[in-house]
CSV table of C-alpha atoms in Angstrom, one decimal:
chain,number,residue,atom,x,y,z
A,10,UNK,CA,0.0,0.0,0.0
A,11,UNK,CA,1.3,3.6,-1.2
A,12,UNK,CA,1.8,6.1,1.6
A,13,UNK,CA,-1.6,8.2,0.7
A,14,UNK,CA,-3.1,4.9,0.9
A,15,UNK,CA,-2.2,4.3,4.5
A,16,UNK,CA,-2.6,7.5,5.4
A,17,UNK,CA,-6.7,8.2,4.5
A,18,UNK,CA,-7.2,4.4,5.9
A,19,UNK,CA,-5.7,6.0,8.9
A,20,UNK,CA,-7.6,9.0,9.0
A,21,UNK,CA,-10.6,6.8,8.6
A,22,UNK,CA,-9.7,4.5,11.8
A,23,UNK,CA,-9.3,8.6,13.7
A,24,UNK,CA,-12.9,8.4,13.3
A,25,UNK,CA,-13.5,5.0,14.8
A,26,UNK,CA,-11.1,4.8,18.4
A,27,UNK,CA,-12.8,4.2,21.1
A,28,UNK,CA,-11.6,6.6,23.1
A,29,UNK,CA,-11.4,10.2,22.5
A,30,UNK,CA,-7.7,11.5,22.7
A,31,UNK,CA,-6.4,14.5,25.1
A,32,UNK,CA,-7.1,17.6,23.6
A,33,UNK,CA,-3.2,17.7,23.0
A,34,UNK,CA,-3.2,14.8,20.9
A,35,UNK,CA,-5.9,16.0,18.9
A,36,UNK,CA,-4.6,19.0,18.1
A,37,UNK,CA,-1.5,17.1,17.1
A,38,UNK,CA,-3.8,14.6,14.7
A,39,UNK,CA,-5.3,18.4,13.8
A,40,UNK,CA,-1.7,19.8,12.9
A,41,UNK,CA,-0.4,16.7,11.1
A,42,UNK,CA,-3.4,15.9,8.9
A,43,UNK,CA,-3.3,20.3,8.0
A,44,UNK,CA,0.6,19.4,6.9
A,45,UNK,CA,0.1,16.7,5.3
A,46,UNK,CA,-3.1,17.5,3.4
A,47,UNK,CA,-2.1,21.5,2.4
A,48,UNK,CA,1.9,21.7,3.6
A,49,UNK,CA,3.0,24.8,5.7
A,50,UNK,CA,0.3,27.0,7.1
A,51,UNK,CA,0.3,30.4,5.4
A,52,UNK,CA,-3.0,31.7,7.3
A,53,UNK,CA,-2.1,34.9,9.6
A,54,UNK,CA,-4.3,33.5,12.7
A,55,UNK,CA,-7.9,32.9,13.8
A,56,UNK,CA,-10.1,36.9,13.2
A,57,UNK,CA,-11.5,36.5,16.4
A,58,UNK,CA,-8.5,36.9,19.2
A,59,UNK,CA,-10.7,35.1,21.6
A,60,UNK,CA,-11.0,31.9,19.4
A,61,UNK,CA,-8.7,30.1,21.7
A,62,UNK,CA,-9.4,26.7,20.1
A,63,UNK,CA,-8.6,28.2,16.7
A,64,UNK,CA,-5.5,29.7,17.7
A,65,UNK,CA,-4.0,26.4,19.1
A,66,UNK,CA,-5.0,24.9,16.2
A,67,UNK,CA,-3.5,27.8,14.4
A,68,UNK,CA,-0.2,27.9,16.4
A,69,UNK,CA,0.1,23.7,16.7
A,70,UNK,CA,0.4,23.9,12.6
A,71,UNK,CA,2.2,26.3,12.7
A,72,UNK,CA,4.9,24.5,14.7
A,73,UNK,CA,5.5,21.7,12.0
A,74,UNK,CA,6.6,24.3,9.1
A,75,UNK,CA,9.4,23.0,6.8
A,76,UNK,CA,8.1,19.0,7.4
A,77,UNK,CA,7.3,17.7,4.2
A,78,UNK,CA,3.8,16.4,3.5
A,79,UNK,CA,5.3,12.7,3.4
A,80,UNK,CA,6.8,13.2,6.5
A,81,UNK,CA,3.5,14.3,8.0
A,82,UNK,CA,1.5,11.3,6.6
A,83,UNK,CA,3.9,8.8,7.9
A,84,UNK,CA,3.7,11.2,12.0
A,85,UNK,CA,0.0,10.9,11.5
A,86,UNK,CA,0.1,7.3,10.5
A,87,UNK,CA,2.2,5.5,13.5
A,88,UNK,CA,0.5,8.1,16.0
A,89,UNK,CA,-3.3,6.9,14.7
A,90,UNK,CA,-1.9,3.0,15.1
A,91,UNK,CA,-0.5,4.0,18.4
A,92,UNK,CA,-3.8,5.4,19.6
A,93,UNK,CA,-5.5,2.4,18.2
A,94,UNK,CA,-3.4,0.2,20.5
């Protein structure tokens, strides 16, 4: 299986743990799925200042600049199998 492959099958098994993860491992699936799917984040930042999910969202994407969307994929990949157990 080609890494895009294994990378949407694991975004499909996000959708099916049966637990829901700490908010800090979501907003790393959040950060790594943004990389992997549109590369580095160009956005200036959530309009609304007081958006504080938004701007961790914003700022955790932020963080992975310069890692290639392969790179991403495969992060998002073992961390999904990891959560899966």
């Amino acid at each position: 299986m080609e890494l895009q492959q294994l990378f949407e099958q694991a975004v499909a098994n996000s959708k099916l743990l049966s637990e829901k993860p700490d908010n800090e491992t979501l907003l790393k699936l959040y950060s790594l799925y943004k990389q992997a799917t549109e590369g580095d984040n160009t956005e200036s930042g959530p309009s609304n200042p007081f958006d504080f999910v938004a701007k961790f969202k914003h700022e955790a994407w932020s963080k992975l600049a310069g890692t290639s969307k392969e790179s991403a994929m495969q992060q998002y990949i073992d961390l999904v199998a990891q959560l899966k157990g």
